[in-house]
XYZ file of C-alpha atoms in Angstrom:
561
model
C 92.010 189.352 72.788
C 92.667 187.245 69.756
C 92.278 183.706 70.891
C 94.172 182.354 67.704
C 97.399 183.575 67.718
C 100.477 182.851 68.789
C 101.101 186.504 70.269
C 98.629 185.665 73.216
C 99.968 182.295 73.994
C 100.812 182.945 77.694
C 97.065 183.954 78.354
C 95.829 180.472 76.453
C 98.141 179.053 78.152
C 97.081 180.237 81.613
C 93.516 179.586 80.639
C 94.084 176.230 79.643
C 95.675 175.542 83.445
C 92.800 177.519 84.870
C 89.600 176.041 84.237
C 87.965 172.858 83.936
C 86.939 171.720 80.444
C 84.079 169.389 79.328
C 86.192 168.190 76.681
C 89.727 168.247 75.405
C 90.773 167.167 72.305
C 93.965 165.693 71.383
C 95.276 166.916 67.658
C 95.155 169.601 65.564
C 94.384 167.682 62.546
C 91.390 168.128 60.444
C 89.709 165.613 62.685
C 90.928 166.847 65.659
C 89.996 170.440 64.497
C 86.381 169.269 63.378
C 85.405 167.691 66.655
C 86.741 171.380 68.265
C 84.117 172.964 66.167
C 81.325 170.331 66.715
C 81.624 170.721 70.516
C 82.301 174.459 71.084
C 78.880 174.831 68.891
C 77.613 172.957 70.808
C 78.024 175.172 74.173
C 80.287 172.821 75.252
C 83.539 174.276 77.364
C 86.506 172.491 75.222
C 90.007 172.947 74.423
C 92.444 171.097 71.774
C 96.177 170.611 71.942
C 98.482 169.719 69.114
C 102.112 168.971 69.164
C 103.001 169.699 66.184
C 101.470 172.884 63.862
C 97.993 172.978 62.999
C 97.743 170.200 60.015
C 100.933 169.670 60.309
C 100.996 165.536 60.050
C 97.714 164.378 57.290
C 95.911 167.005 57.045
C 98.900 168.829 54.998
C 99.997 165.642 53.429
C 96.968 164.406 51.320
C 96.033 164.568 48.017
C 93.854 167.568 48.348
C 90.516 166.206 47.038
C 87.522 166.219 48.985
C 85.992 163.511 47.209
C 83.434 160.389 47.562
C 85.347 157.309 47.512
C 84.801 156.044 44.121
C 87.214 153.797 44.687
C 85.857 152.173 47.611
C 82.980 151.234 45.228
C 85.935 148.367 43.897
C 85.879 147.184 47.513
C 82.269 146.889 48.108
C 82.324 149.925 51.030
C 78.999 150.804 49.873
C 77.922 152.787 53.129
C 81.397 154.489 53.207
C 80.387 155.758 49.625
C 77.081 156.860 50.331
C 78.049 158.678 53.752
C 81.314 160.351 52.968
C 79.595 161.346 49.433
C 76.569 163.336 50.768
C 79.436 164.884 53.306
C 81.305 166.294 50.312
C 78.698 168.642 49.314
C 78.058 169.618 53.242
C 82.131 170.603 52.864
C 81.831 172.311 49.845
C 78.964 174.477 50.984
C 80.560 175.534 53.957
C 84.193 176.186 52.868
C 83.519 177.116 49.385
C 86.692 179.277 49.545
C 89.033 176.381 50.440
C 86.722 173.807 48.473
C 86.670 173.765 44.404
C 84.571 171.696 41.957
C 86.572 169.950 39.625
C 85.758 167.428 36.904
C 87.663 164.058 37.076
C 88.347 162.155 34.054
C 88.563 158.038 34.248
C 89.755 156.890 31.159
C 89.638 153.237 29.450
C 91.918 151.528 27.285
C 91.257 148.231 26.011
C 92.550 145.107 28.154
C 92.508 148.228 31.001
C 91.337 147.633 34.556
C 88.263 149.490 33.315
C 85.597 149.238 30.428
C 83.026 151.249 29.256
C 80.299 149.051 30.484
C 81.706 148.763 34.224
C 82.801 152.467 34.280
C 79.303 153.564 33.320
C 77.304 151.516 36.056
C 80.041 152.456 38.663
C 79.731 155.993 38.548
C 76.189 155.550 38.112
C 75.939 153.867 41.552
C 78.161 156.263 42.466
C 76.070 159.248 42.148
C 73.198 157.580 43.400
C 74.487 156.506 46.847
C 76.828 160.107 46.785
C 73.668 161.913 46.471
C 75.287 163.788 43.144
C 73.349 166.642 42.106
C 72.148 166.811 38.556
C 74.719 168.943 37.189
C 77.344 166.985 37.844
C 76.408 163.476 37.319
C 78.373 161.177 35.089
C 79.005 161.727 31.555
C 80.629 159.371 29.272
C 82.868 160.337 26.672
C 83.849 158.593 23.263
C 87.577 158.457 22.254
C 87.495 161.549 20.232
C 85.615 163.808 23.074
C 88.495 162.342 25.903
C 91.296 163.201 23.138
C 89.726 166.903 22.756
C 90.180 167.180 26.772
C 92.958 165.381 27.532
C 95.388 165.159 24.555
C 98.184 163.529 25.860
C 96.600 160.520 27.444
C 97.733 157.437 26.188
C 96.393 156.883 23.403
C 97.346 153.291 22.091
C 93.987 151.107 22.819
C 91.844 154.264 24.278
C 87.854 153.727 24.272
C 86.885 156.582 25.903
C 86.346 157.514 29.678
C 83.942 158.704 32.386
C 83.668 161.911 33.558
C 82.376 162.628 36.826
C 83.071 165.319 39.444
C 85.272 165.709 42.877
C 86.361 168.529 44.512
C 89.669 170.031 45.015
C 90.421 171.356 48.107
C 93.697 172.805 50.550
C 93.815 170.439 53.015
C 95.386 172.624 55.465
C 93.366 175.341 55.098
C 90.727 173.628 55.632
C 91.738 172.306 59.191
C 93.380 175.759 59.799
C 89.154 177.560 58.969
C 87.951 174.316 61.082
C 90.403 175.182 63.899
C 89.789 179.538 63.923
C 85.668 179.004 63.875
C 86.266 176.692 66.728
C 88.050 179.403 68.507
C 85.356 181.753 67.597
C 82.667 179.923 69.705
C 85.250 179.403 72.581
C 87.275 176.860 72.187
C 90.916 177.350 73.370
C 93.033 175.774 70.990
C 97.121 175.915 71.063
C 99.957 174.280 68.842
C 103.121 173.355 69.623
C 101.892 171.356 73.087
C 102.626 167.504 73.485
C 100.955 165.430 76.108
C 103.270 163.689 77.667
C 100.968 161.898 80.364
C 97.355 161.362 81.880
C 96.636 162.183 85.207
C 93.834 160.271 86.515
C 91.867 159.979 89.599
C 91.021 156.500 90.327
C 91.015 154.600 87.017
C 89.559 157.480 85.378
C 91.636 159.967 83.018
C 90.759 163.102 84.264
C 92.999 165.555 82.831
C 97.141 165.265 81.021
C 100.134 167.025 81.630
C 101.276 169.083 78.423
C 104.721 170.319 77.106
C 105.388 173.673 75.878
C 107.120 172.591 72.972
C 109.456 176.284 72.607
C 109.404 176.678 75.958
C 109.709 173.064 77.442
C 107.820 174.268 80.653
C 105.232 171.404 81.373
C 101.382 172.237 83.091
C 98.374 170.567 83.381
C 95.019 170.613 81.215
C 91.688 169.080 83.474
C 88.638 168.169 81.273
C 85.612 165.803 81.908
C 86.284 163.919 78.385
C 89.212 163.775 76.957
C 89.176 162.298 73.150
C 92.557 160.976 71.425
C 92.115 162.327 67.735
C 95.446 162.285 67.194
C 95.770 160.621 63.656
C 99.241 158.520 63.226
C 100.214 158.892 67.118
C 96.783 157.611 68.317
C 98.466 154.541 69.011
C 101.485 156.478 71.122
C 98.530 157.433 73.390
C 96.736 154.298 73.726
C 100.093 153.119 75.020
C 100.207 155.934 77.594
C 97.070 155.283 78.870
C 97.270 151.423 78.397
C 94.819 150.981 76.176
C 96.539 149.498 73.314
C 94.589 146.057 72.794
C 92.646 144.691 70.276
C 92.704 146.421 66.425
C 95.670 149.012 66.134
C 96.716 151.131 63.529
C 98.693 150.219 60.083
C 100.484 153.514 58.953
C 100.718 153.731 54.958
C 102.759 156.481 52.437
C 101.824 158.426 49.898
C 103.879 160.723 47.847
C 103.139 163.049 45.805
C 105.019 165.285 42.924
C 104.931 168.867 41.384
C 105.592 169.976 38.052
C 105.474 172.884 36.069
C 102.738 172.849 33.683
C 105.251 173.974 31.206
C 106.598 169.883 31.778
C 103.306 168.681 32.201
C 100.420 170.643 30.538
C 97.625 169.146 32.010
C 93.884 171.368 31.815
C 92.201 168.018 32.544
C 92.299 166.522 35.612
C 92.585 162.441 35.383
C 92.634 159.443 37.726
C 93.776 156.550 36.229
C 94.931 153.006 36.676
C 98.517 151.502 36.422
C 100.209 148.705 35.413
C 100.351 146.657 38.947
C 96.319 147.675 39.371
C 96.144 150.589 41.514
C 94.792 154.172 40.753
C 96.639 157.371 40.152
C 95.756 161.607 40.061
C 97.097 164.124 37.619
C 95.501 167.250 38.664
C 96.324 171.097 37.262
C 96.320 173.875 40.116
C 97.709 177.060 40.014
C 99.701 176.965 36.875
C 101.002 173.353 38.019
C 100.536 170.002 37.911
C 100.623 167.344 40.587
C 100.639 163.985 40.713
C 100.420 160.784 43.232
C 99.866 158.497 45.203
C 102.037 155.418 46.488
C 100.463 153.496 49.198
C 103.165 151.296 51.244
C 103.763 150.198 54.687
C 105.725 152.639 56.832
C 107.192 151.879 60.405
C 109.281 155.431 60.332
C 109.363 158.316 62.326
C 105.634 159.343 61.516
C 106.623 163.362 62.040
C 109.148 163.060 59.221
C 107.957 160.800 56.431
C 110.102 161.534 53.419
C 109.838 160.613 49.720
C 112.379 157.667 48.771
C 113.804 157.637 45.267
C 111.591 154.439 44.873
C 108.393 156.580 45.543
C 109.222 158.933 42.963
C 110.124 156.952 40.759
C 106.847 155.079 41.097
C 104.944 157.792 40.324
C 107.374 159.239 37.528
C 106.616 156.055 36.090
C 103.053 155.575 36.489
C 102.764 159.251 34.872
C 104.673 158.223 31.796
C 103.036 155.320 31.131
C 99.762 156.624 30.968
C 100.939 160.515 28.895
C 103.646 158.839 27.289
C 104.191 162.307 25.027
C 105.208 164.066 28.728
C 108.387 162.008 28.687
C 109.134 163.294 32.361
C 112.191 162.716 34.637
C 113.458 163.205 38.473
C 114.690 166.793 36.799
C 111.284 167.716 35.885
C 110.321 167.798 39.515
C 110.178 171.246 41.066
C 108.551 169.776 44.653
C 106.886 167.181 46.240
C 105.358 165.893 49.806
C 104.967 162.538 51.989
C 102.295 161.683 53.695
C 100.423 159.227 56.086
C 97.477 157.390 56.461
C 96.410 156.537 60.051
C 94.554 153.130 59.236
C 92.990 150.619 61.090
C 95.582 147.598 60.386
C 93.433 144.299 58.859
C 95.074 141.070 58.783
C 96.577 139.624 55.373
C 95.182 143.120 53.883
C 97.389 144.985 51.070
C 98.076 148.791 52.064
C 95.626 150.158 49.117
C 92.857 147.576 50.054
C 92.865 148.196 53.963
C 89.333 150.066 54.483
C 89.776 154.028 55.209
C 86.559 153.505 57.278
C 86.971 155.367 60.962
C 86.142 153.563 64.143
C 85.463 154.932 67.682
C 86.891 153.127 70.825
C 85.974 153.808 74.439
C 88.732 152.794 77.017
C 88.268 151.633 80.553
C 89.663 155.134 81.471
C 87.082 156.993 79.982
C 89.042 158.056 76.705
C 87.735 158.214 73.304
C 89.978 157.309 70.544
C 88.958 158.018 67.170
C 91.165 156.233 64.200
C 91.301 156.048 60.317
C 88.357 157.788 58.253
C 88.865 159.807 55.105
C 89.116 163.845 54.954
C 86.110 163.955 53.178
C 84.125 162.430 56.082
C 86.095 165.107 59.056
C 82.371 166.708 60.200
C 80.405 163.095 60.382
C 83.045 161.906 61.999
C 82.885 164.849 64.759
C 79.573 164.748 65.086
C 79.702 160.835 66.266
C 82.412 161.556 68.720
C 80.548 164.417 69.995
C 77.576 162.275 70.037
C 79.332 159.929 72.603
C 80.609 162.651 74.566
C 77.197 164.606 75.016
C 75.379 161.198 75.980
C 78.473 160.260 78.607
C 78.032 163.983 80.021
C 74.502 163.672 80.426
C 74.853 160.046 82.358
C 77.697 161.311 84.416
C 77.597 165.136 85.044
C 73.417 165.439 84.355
C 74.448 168.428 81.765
C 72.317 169.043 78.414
C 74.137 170.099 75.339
C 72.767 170.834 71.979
C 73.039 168.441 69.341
C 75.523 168.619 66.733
C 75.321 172.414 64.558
C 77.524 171.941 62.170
C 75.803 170.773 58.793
C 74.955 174.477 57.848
C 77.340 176.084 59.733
C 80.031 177.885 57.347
C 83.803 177.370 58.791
C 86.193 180.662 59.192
C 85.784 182.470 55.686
C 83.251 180.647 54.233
C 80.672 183.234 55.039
C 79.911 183.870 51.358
C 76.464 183.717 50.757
C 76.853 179.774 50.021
C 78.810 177.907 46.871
C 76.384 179.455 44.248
C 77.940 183.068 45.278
C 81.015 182.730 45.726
C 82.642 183.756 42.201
C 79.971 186.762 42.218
C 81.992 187.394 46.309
C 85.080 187.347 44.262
C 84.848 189.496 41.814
C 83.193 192.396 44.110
C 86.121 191.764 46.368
C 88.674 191.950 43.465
C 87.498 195.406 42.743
C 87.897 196.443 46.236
C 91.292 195.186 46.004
C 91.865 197.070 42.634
C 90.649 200.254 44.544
C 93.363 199.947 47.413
C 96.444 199.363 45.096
C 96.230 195.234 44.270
C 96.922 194.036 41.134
C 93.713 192.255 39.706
C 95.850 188.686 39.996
C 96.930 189.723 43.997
C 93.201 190.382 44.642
C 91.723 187.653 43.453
C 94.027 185.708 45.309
C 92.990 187.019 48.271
C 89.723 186.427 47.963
C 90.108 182.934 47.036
C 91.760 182.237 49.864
C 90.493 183.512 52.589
C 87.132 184.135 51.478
C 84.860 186.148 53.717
C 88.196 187.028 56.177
C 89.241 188.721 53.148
C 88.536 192.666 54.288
C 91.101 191.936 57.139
C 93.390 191.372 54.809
C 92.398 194.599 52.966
C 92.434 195.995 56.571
C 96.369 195.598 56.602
C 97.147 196.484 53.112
C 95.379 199.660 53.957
C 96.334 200.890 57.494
C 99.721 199.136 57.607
C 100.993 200.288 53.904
C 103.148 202.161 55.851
C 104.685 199.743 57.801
C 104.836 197.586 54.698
C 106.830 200.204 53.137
C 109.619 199.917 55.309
C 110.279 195.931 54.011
C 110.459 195.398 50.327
C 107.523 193.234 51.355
C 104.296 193.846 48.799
C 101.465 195.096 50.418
C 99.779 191.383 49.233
C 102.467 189.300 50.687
C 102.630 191.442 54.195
C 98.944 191.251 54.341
C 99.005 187.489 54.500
C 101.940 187.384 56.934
C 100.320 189.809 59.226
C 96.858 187.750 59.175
C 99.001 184.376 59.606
C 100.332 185.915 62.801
C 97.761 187.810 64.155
C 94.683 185.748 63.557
C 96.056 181.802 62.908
C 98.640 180.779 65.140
C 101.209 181.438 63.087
C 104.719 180.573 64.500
C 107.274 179.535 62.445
C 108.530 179.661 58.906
C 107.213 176.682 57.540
C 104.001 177.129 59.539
C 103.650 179.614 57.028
C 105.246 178.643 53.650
C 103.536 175.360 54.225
C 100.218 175.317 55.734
C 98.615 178.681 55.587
C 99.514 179.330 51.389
C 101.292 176.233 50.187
C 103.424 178.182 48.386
C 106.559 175.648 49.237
C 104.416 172.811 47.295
C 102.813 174.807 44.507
C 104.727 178.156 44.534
C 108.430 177.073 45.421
C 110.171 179.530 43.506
C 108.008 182.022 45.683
C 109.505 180.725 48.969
C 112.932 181.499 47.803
C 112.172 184.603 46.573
C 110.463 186.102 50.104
C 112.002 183.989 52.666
C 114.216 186.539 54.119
C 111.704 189.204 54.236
C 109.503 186.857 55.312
C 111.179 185.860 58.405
C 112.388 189.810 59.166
C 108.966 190.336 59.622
C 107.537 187.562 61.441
C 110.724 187.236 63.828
C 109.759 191.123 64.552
C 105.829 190.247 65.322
C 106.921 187.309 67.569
C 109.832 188.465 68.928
C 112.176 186.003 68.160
C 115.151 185.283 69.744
C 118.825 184.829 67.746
C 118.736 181.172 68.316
C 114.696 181.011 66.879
C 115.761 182.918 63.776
C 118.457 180.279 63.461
C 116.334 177.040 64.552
C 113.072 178.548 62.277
C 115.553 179.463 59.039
C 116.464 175.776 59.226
C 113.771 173.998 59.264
C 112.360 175.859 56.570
C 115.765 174.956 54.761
C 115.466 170.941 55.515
C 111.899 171.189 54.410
C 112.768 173.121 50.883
C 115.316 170.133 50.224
C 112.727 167.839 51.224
C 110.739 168.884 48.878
C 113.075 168.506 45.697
C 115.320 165.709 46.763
C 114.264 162.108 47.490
C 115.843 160.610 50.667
C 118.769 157.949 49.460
C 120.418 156.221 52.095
C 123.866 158.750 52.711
C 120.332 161.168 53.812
C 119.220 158.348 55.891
C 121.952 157.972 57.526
C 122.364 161.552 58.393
C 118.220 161.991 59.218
C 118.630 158.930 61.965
C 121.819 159.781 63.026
């Protein structure tokens, strides 16, 4: 049996009722995901539950860079630089699939935020405490040399810039590889399950009672440690289990927006300062371009953050101010997402200077909570929770486990022979494709994302091209449906469209076009019922107008109502 996919979900289910767990983790983010992976490598029995979808709250929401904090530099987080900097490379080498290089540019204008002089030392400090390999350590670039790579920066006052790398990642597939190599070594992991309780014996938390979320039958989980990873709900938990004092969280928004990169031809990825002093990204991908963030206070529904036409407009702004040739508007947007940050709230503190720095809090009942922390940092910050749990096991239960695995240990498809061979993987895979029937560009996709899983994708174009043949499905496109079923946890339309291709972000005209087929197929797989095809088609619906239209307050109105 699979133990990722939604088909089984009555036997995970009955497993997760059936035995005892040494830990169980609460959230299917990427931290959630990561501490899954730390302690099922580690021999530990463990299981994870997550109400929503797999990466469905942050972890789908950020802006997709793995990166080192430069910015935290500004704020003196010295330690947070030199820690989640030296974790970026341990990402990129074992994801390289879901986990792309890309050089930032940080340009200065005179009067500017930045100078030559303290852009220079910064990123040199930065690649010193980030551990930066040779290759790509800073570079600074005159006027002319920043022109010739980004000709449509501002260029009224322009010095020059730094250039210095980050890497580009998908957020979701990352949690999603995270989540599927968990379940590889054992873990039991299930989506669409909200704990609505604790049971405890004496004081101590010794288990929770769970909600099917399709189903709405409730059943109970039992584990020896149970950690609250949980991101912008952590606090929701806390106050289950009464263990909301002290520090709690601050929950900030960021938007971000899509264009065409015939509206915004950008080869040149740039992060940038605006007028009221915070930072911006312009980054190409995929033929488009996307920009963001905003970073203000929200107190809303944290499943259903939406862009306001102040958010946009922020960043519309910010955009045109610094590639004042672009001369976007609200038209030029083709799609966009909202996001949160799960921060630890500081007193008197501005949204963009609260610290992303993660904390770990024990509670009288035995629960671990772990809050804030950056993407970049998901494995360190696993490896301290598991840390806890192993020493709390050993005190309590006298059991050994192993310490933590995971610094060398490639997630789900990043089996590749490490980040050095991954474009030779690529192109031996894209002739494979070629030689079953892909087009060069379909092939390539493939391997790009999914890396080393790749042949089962080739598995279904090739065995099931006659099952394909009877949707107007391509062979590609089928492929990736099948795999998102059958191997991770695939349920629902936007489960799909969202967080195992991204196409409704980066590809939205692609969502349009195979929605129908799309959901003819899946709805077969998982044998939907009438009202499921109905509930599923809708929410994919809500989340394609999301995407394009800002919420004013007639929306509002109707979202609360």
């Amino acid at each position: 049996m699979n133990n990722f996919s939604n088909k089984h979900r009555q036997k995970l289910t009955e497993q997760l009722t059936c035995e005892e767990f040494d830990v169980l983790v609460i959230g299917g983010g990427i931290t959630g995901s990561g501490i899954a992976l730390d302690a099922a490598t580690r021999g530990m029995k463990t299981a994870l539950v997550e109400m929503q979808d797999f990466a469905a709250g942050t972890s789908s929401r950020s802006t997709k860079l793995v990166h080192g904090g430069l910015r935290y530099l500004k704020q003196l987080e010295v330690k947070m630089v030199a820690e989640v900097g030296k974790e970026r490379a341990v990402v990129y080498e074992n994801a390289p699939h879901v986990t792309v290089p890309e050089w930032m540019m940080l340009p200065f204008h005179k009067n500017g935020n930045f100078g030559p002089l303290s852009t220079s030392v910064g990123l040199r400090v930065y690649d010193f405490l980030a551990g930066v390999k040779r290759s790509e350590r800073r570079k600074m670039l005159n006027r002319e040399e920043t022109l010739n790579r980004a000709p449509l920066l501002k260029k009224d006052g322009l010095l020059g810039s730094g250039y210095y790398v980050e890497y580009r990642t998908d957020d979701a597939r990352l949690t999603i590889e995270a989540a599927k190599e968990a379940a590889r070594n054992g873990a039991v992991l299930i989506n669409y399950t909200k704990v609505t309780d604790f049971i405890y014996e004496g004081s101590k938390a010794v288990g929770v009672t769970a909600e099917d979320q399709w189903t709405g039958k409730t059943y109970q989980i039992k584990a020896r440690k149970i950690i609250n990873a949980a991101g912008p709900w952590v606090d929701t938990l806390r106050s289950k289990d009464g263990s909301k004092h002290g520090k709690h969280l601050r929950l900030t928004k960021g938007i971000h927006l899509v264009f065409d990169q015939s509206v915004f031809p950008l080869d040149q990825a740039v992060y940038f300062d605006t007028p009221d002093d915070r930072m911006v990204f312009a980054i190409p991908r995929d033929g488009k371009t996307y920009a963001g963030t905003t970073d203000t206070v929200y107190e809303g529904d944290p499943a259903q953050p939406n862009m306001t036409v102040e958010d946009r407009q922020y960043v519309l702004d910010a955009v045109n101010y610094m590639f004042p040739d672009v001369n976007i508007s609200s038209g030029d947007v083709e799609s966009s997402w909202a996001g949160l940050r799960p921060l630890i709230y500081e007193e008197g503190k501005d949204p963009s200077e609260i610290s992303r720095k993660d904390e770990v809090w024990e509670h009288k009942s035995g629960i671990l909570t772990i809050a804030g922390g950056k993407l970049t940092g998901y494995r360190k910050m696993a490896e301290i929770v598991v840390d806890k749990v192993s020493k709390k096991l050993k005190e309590e239960h006298n059991i050994m486990y192993q310490p933590c695995q995971t610094k060398q240990w490639p997630l789900s498809g990043g089996d590749v022979g490490g980040s050095e061979s991954f474009n030779q993987f690529v192109n031996e895979k894209v002739q494979t494709g070629i030689q079953i029937g892909l087009s060069e560009q379909e092939a390539e996709t493939l391997a790009k994302r999914y890396g080393s899983n790749v042949d089962v994708l080739f598995e279904y174009v090739e065995k099931r091209k006659q099952e394909a043949d009877h949707s107007s499905l391509p062979p590609s496109i089928y492929a990736q449906v099948m795999y998102a079923v059958e191997e991770e946890m695939t349920g629902t339309l936007t489960d799909f469209f969202i967080r195992r291709t991204g196409a409704l972000f980066f590809n939205i005209n692609w969502v349009h076009q195979w929605k129908e087929e799309v959901q003819k197929l899946m709805g077969e797989e998982l044998e939907w019922s009438e009202e499921q095809h109905e509930r599923y088609r809708t929410e994919l619906e809500d989340a394609l107008l999301d995407a394009v239209k800002p919420v004013n307050e007639e929306r509002k109105e109707n979202l609360t109502s």
